[in-house]
Amino acid sequence: MARYSVFSLLGNALSGNRNWERVWRSPEPKPAYDVIIIGGGGHGLATAYYMARNHGITNVAVLEKGWLGGGNIGRNTTIVRSNYMLPGNAYFYEHSMKLWEGLSQDLNYNVMFSQRGVLNLAHTPSQMDAYARRGNAMRLHGIDAELLDRDQVAKYAPGIDMSAKTRFPVAGGLLQPRAGTARHDAVAWGFAYGADRQGVDLIENCEVTGFLRENGAITGVETSRGVIRAGKVGVAVAGNTSVVLQKAGLNNLPIESHVLQAFVSESLKPLIDGVVTYGAGHLYISQSDKGSLVFGGDIDGYNSYAQRGNLPIVKHVAAAAVTLFPNLARLRLLRSWGGIMDMSMDGSPIICKGPMPGLYINAGWCYGGFKATPASGWCFAHTIANDAPHEYNAAFTLERFAQGRVIDERGAGPRPELH
Amino acid sequence: MLIPCPHCGPRDVGEFTYGREAGKARPDPASASPEDWNDYVFYRDNPRGRHVEYWHHGQGCRLWLKVTRDTVSHRIEGAEVVGPWAARTGSDA
Amino acid sequence: MSGYRLPQSGLGVGQAIDRGKPLSFTFDGKRYQGFAGDTLASALLASGVDLFGRSFKYHRPRGLISAGVEEPNALVTLRSGARAEPNTRATVVELFDGLEAVSQNRWPSLGFDVMAVNGLAGPILSAGFYYKTFMGPTRKAWMFYEHFIRKAAGLGAGTTLADPDRYEEMNAFCDVLVVGAGAAGLMAALAAARSGARVILADEQAAPGGALRGDAVASDLLAELAALENVTLLPRTTVYGYYDDNTLGAVERVADHLAVPSEGQPRERHWTIRARRVVLATGAIERPIVFGDNDKPGVMLADAGRIYVQHYGVAPGEQVALFTNNDGAYRSVAALSAAGAKVTAIIDARRTIGAQAQAIAQASGAELLLGHAVTRALGGQRISGIAVAPFDPARGASDTARQIAADCLLVSGGWTPTLHLASQAGGAARWDDTLTAFLPGAPTQPWRAAGACNGALGTAAALAEGARAGTEAAESCGLAAPAVTLPKIADEPLADAPLPVWDARPPHGKGKAFVDLQHDVTASDVSLAHREGFRSVEHLKRYTTLGMATDQGKTSNVIGLALMARERQLSIPEVGTTRFRPPYTPVSLGALAGQARGGHFRPTRRTPMHDWHIANGAEMIEAGLWLRPRIYAQGSETVEQAYVREARQVRESVGMVDVSTLGKIDVQGPDAAEFLNRVYSNGFLKLPEGKARYGLMLREDGFLWDDGTTWRLSDTQFLMTTTTANAAPVLTQLEFLLAAVWPELKVAVTSVTEQWAGMAVSGPKSRAVLAAALSDIDVSNEALPFMGVRKGSLDGMPVLVARLSFSGELAYEVYCGAHHGEAVWTRLLAAGKPFGMIPYGVEALGTLRIEKGHVAGPELDGRTTAADLGLGGMVSSKKTFIGSSMLDREGLTDPRRLKLVGLVSADGGKIRAGAHLVAADDKGQPPKSLGHVTSTTYSPALEKYIALGLLEDGPQRIGEKLVATYPLKNIDVAVEVVSSHFFDPDGSRMHV
Amino acid sequence: MSDAISPLKGHAEPCTAGRGAPGVELAERALVSLVQVAAWPDTAEQVEGIVASLTGCAPPQGPSGSSGDAEGAILAIAPGRWLVESRDPRLAQRLAGQIGPDLGAVTDLSHARVAIRVSGPKATWVLAKGLALDLHPTAFPPLKVAQSAIHEVGVILRRVSPDNLGGESFDLYVYRGFALSFWDWLTEAAAETGYRVSRPGSA
Ligand SMILES: Cc1cc2nc3c(=O)[nH]c(=O)nc-3n(C[C@H](O)[C@H](O)[C@H](O)COP(=O)(O)OP(=O)(O)OC[C@H]3O[C@@H](n4cnc5c(N)ncnc54)[C@H](O)[C@@H]3O)c2cc1C
Ligand SMILES: NC(=O)c1ccc[n+]([C@@H]2O[C@H](COP(=O)([O-])OP(=O)(O)OC[C@H]3O[C@@H](n4cnc5c(N)ncnc54)[C@H](O)[C@@H]3O)[C@@H](O)[C@H]2O)c1
Ligand SMILES: Cc1cc2nc3c(=O)[nH]c(=O)nc-3n(C[C@H](O)[C@H](O)[C@H](O)COP(=O)(O)O)c2cc1C
Ligand SMILES: [Zn+2]
């Protein structure tokens, strides 16, 4: 189909917008594919896209139980950053950042990646030291980072209560200028558009209900739309990882599913430019291009598969917001929702071959998988295509827990609800 | 969400902290294998539906409870006290 | 001039207003008059104002559509300065004297808005156009376009000033919560209350009554309810969210109808309502019909027209026309005629209508056009007429239209039950073909629906359903509810089945046809979404933003679904609805936060000596929720000068620091020692009475967790201390182990953190100080050896003295009852005066412990093992304990793990915490990190900058020169790797 | 003891404030002894008996009951755990004297908490602003005890018996270190109905 551009917009406008084609086809599932990706979220779609783009494998299907992009990719607070400290994570997320920087052009779909910066606030000298350690580590990994003092914070995010009277006065912060946000839906649709144009079948309303197995190897899936065979099956179902892999006989994973809520306000003229995170209050907040403040906080803190949360977190997040920005108290919450997160035992992801041949696992994203979407697809495609991990996901194994080689940015230990 | 503490009665979830899934017993250090420990410390059943889990009534009686809850509807089947006082408190459904 | 105030003409005209109480207010700076009881909308309408705002994308002129919460158009910025409230629906603002409001999203003025040119670019600005462009020429291009798009987007402007008002919360419990105080809700509340049930009746409007507001039936029911003490009436209270276990969130607008809240009064109050049963009587919202330029000011929902007349005594226009597909809308005609307002034409899509509607039409003298539809609104910035064409249910409207003059068009496309709460706590909504509406699905929580929200649109039906629901709710709470007699009501237009008409445009209809007015989503946008494959309703919503505006599509969603169903040739229920979410209507963040704001966001913990610290010039610092003295600066001292002076004084003479924040846990019972021996990595069985021991706790995964000293007060009683940060988690863990892992142990654990004040007296002169202060404890080396613990008293105040040293000096920790903390503290200082004893803060505390190589928070970061920190010797191999079984996994024993070392500045430069360690000859860009600096200080003892760090092959590198690099500030400092025991390694100073 | 200093010193001083006629009366009660007694599952009855006889109060009724008044009270706070208040400064020693490790554990908490009495017609209204507890007399009758939290501050709450002070009257035990923070919350919450602070210890 014609590439998108201002000219295609003009052309179509003149013909009453009657000639636009589907952004992705709606094919019937074929009996068999070389590769099946379960999960039509960001990671599944990105995997299919890079599978075709980087490895020339196009006989691929993405199976989505609902509508494309209806999972966490469609309900997250869209923060993209690579401010990681530990080597196991840093190179992977920075690779993702570099992919983000060219993603709209690469996909010919505007994912609205906007590098307005992400600022993490610190409240005590020791928190400043911890951020300095992180920031210096970032610099030593070739990632941009700046340590801000109080004045620089006030300048970066006007409206923050810089007074000494507030409960947790601001001491400074760590800023990643290249970080920012992207339009969540556009990321899903852009990867879908890109994958579809390379021949990938995107199959919606197709729930995987079981796995085909021949002498120990996974050879396909049973779905609500029939049996589909495959040479290889990759699982990228985020919060549903345990449920799906149980069907493959894996009853036990280093993952808990938790609900994380998110919130948007009524839309306003520009008030907050970048993304601000308020550690003392478990709050991250930014303003969408539409003008709504988009914010979130901590997970509700109990296992859940319901895409909704409860009042304690709602109230705590609001309290944090009006404490950090006292000018927001009269602002109104427009909508709140939840998503199911695959919380891993060290807060870091898993991208690896599964325990049986033909099965590949992509999970454990916690709060952080949106920013990972391009690199996750890139590395998962590589792992599936080559039956070996890419250097950037080499550390994201299942074995690391048994080995004691956890990648624990928070130092919280095997307490998923704390990561 | 209201958790029916057998001692205090139904209380808002905000008074409690979530522990972990209660399905697995801590392995016996004398006999357990590294796999047993790995399984207990890092691995979870994480079911969609009925889930037996530990909760601590930290802002109440400070008892540890074993709560049976549905992870989709969040409906709680029952809660019982864990430990030496279990026999004397019974359970609350 | 269009809308105007009707003369007082008996009942049914302006029941809500008090013509005796005129109020003055301004809109866009112009002064207007209204009456008490008016809304901002009714007062402006009465003043002939028809232009209220500009739309989001095309900046089209917009007027009032509704008289309630569903209003998509009439959004204004209410009040000013710190109290400015953008995006406020004029239809729900109760007028008060001096009210200020300004219109939004227009420049330079509401009447003339430059951005209206967007309208011309309409076809280009089609749904989702931004996904297809703004991608070049460069990779950063979007950042450039975005800058302007952000400016253009958004509605009102938020304030940058802090909100001066207060917010509160309330917890309520009841048997039956009734949401909505219309006919159904009032009746339900009464029926339930008669059983003695505790009832709460909440309604979002200024006065209860719903569609019956002002009617005698409503006032009688209300009077009866008000008299019952088991009923709580909550007017101006919106129940916005339905959460688990029948917990509902509501916001009461306590003072929003006043210019400012009075003293002590919160502006809004958040209610957390925990109800055993809920009755949802939330009513229904009228929906419009789509036709060309259906967004022109002057086009209004039919029931809104009735409300403006009956409640506020305002006629919506001088030549009013009605376009309907159902009988119910004729009550608006009746209301207008009764009030003497002129209805010129009635356009009804149906060929036949009810007898009563027929009668009303006749009485009104309006021209009645059956089997016709309005195909377009005519006029400039407001409507001056309508195009009317014959309409056939199968083929739709024809292109041949005739024009009828009208300055107001009332529209009724039927009713949409208000399902928000029901859907938040229920299954998928059921479609009802007769009502052409979705009704509540199966409850997933104990609620019942009644009245219009359940499809019972008539008053009589609503009353009956309400009575039944209230009775059932009470009965299911185990209460006996006496039967209630239903009030008699004048007969009304039967709420018959509307003719399904969603889009009345003829084949070649002109003008934009809007579905979602606020977001400018048109019928052709829906078609485009379908064409491009965004066919799932959730895709339709996200691609076109239909229903995503501040009104959440209350008047538009169902129409959008109907149009998509038409495109897909499916039935509406096959297409389904999008998901309902809290809040039902927008809720202020202040209300959700309540009192937890600013300085009270979270509580503050103060030590017993807090006031003394403040009085003596301490600079306080956060430690968890605690405040601790950082330094006691003298004169113009810098932080470094202060802590160096304090630390030096400790080493030379004596000082005292407040350690009350350490976690303290009373561990008692026959098995206490055995318990501790299983909890700590080092042995505790053989700890003698009257002795303390430093202990390490690991996590189950073998990593270090916490450390502290534990004192054996008796054979069966221990006083455990933890780090300040882990006090609560450690107690919780101990309780877990005693409950779930070792229930056989007879041990009781209790937090005594708050019971004891603690102070550490350190320095060569500390013994002399204690000797002077304590009469009944012999503090000689023999009587109170290192790690010894003694009980005694100071001026009759009981104290515990333990000879412990974190500073490496001869030192003691003195504990006393917290209420005595300040008294003991000042007495010890007095006793220390001759020796120049000073108080010191956590900075000096840090200096002293770093000089000794003692680890603390920065080293115990959750990623280190005992061996990493040189504490391997404290990990017993003779017993099992928490963490012992996972200790020797390869990742924990890997020789390449970072290990604790000491660092001294080789070039006199200041070593910064958070710096990374790189090889001196590493020319890499960037160089490779070999580890990092955890804690740093200037050491008065060594007279240079020193630090602790975690370093690859740490111990093997002792003597090596490295660089502590700090790229964030481009600072490199040459350091030498040394033992972490900088000062007095053999500990001779504390063993004197 | 004269040297004992309350964390509310200089804060909970007599005054009248807020809106309209005082709806609540706030007072800090002087605590002399507050002691926790914990029994083992097999010694609960025995220990309860000892506590009762030592304090002269009847054993509390029900799992969350209490007995006695400000002169001396027993509050059941958990299975086999009681909080005992008394004017006897040596209560802890006397309890410990009779309750050895074989029977249970005695922990002195006299300094760990402050006692605040909230009474008056609006007491329930004001407390309900922070307590997620049903305080309706049918659900929370006189002598009933609850442990909960207000604004993250752990509180032990007890409705005082009416024959003691009348209807709306609650005793709160609040952690010492949080006391001032809690007091700030309480006075802010009480501003709406107006409040009077009476002299410490007088209640
Ligand atoms: C509220 C919230 C806020 C967040 N904020 C951020 C943030 O600011 N920054 C950030 O980086 N990350 C954030 N995240 C995390 C991020 O959204 C996720 O980690 C990421 O989207 C997960 O990858 P995904 O997109 O592939 O998952 P999903 O979009 O959830 O995709 C998984 C898909 O699998 C499908 N599926 C499940 N089971 C089956 C089956 N049996 N058959 C077929 N299909 C199936 C699901 O329907 C779903 O569409 C947030 C998450 C949430 C919930
Ligand atoms: N004949 C018709 O076509 C027609 C159509 C619709 C309604 N009606 C009239 O509507 C009435 C039906 O009675 P009813 O009681 O079912 O509806 P109602 O509209 O009279 O009352 C519903 C009330 O609930 C309030 N409400 C809605 N959601 C709320 C929330 N979340 N929190 C707080 N308040 C909320 C509304 O503001 C309203 O006051 C009858 O009087 C009937 O005549 C007639
Ligand atoms: C970044 C972001 C911005 C959003 N902005 C809006 C908005 O302006 N209006 C709105 O109604 N919903 C908005 N939503 C929420 C969606 O409507 C929806 O609630 C969310 O995608 C979850 O889907 P669900 O509620 O259907 O489960 C936004 C969601 C995200 C992730
Ligand atoms: Zn409890």
PDB file of N, CA and C in Angstrom, chain C residues 29 57 251 265 268 273 293 312 664 697 810 869 911:
ATOM      1  N   GLY C  29     -15.585  38.094  31.261  1.00  0.00           N
ATOM      2  CA  GLY C  29     -15.426  39.480  31.696  1.00  0.00           C
ATOM      3  C   GLY C  29     -16.706  40.284  31.654  1.00  0.00           C
ATOM      4  N   LYS C  57     -10.932  20.084  18.219  1.00  0.00           N
ATOM      5  CA  LYS C  57     -10.070  19.989  17.028  1.00  0.00           C
ATOM      6  C   LYS C  57     -10.372  21.111  16.031  1.00  0.00           C
ATOM      7  N   VAL C 251     -17.823  11.434  45.951  1.00  0.00           N
ATOM      8  CA  VAL C 251     -17.309  12.755  46.305  1.00  0.00           C
ATOM      9  C   VAL C 251     -18.469  13.709  46.560  1.00  0.00           C
ATOM     10  N   GLN C 265     -14.268  24.314  56.909  1.00  0.00           N
ATOM     11  CA  GLN C 265     -15.074  23.525  55.989  1.00  0.00           C
ATOM     12  C   GLN C 265     -14.206  23.035  54.828  1.00  0.00           C
ATOM     13  N   GLU C 268     -14.315  19.769  49.285  1.00  0.00           N
ATOM     14  CA  GLU C 268     -14.975  18.529  48.890  1.00  0.00           C
ATOM     15  C   GLU C 268     -14.610  17.437  49.885  1.00  0.00           C
ATOM     16  N   ILE C 273     -17.574   4.341  50.874  1.00  0.00           N
ATOM     17  CA  ILE C 273     -18.802   3.761  51.409  1.00  0.00           C
ATOM     18  C   ILE C 273     -18.750   2.241  51.281  1.00  0.00           C
ATOM     19  N   ASP C 293     -24.389  19.388  10.490  1.00  0.00           N
ATOM     20  CA  ASP C 293     -24.157  20.546  11.365  1.00  0.00           C
ATOM     21  C   ASP C 293     -24.968  20.460  12.649  1.00  0.00           C
ATOM     22  N   TYR C 312     -35.584  26.136  35.936  1.00  0.00           N
ATOM     23  CA  TYR C 312     -34.934  27.448  35.964  1.00  0.00           C
ATOM     24  C   TYR C 312     -35.760  28.545  35.335  1.00  0.00           C
ATOM     25  N   LYS C 664      13.701  -1.662  67.427  1.00  0.00           N
ATOM     26  CA  LYS C 664      13.930  -2.440  68.648  1.00  0.00           C
ATOM     27  C   LYS C 664      12.799  -3.434  68.813  1.00  0.00           C
ATOM     28  N   MET C 697      21.509 -10.740  59.507  1.00  0.00           N
ATOM     29  CA  MET C 697      20.365 -11.456  58.964  1.00  0.00           C
ATOM     30  C   MET C 697      20.483 -11.499  57.450  1.00  0.00           C
ATOM     31  N   LEU C 810      35.888   3.889  72.864  1.00  0.00           N
ATOM     32  CA  LEU C 810      35.200   3.435  74.061  1.00  0.00           C
ATOM     33  C   LEU C 810      33.811   4.082  74.004  1.00  0.00           C
ATOM     34  N   LEU C 869      31.297  -8.262  51.931  1.00  0.00           N
ATOM     35  CA  LEU C 869      31.595  -7.160  52.856  1.00  0.00           C
ATOM     36  C   LEU C 869      32.604  -7.577  53.915  1.00  0.00           C
ATOM     37  N   ILE C 911      36.652  12.453  47.475  1.00  0.00           N
ATOM     38  CA  ILE C 911      36.035  11.296  46.812  1.00  0.00           C
ATOM     39  C   ILE C 911      34.528  11.421  46.969  1.00  0.00           C
TER      40      ILE C 911
END
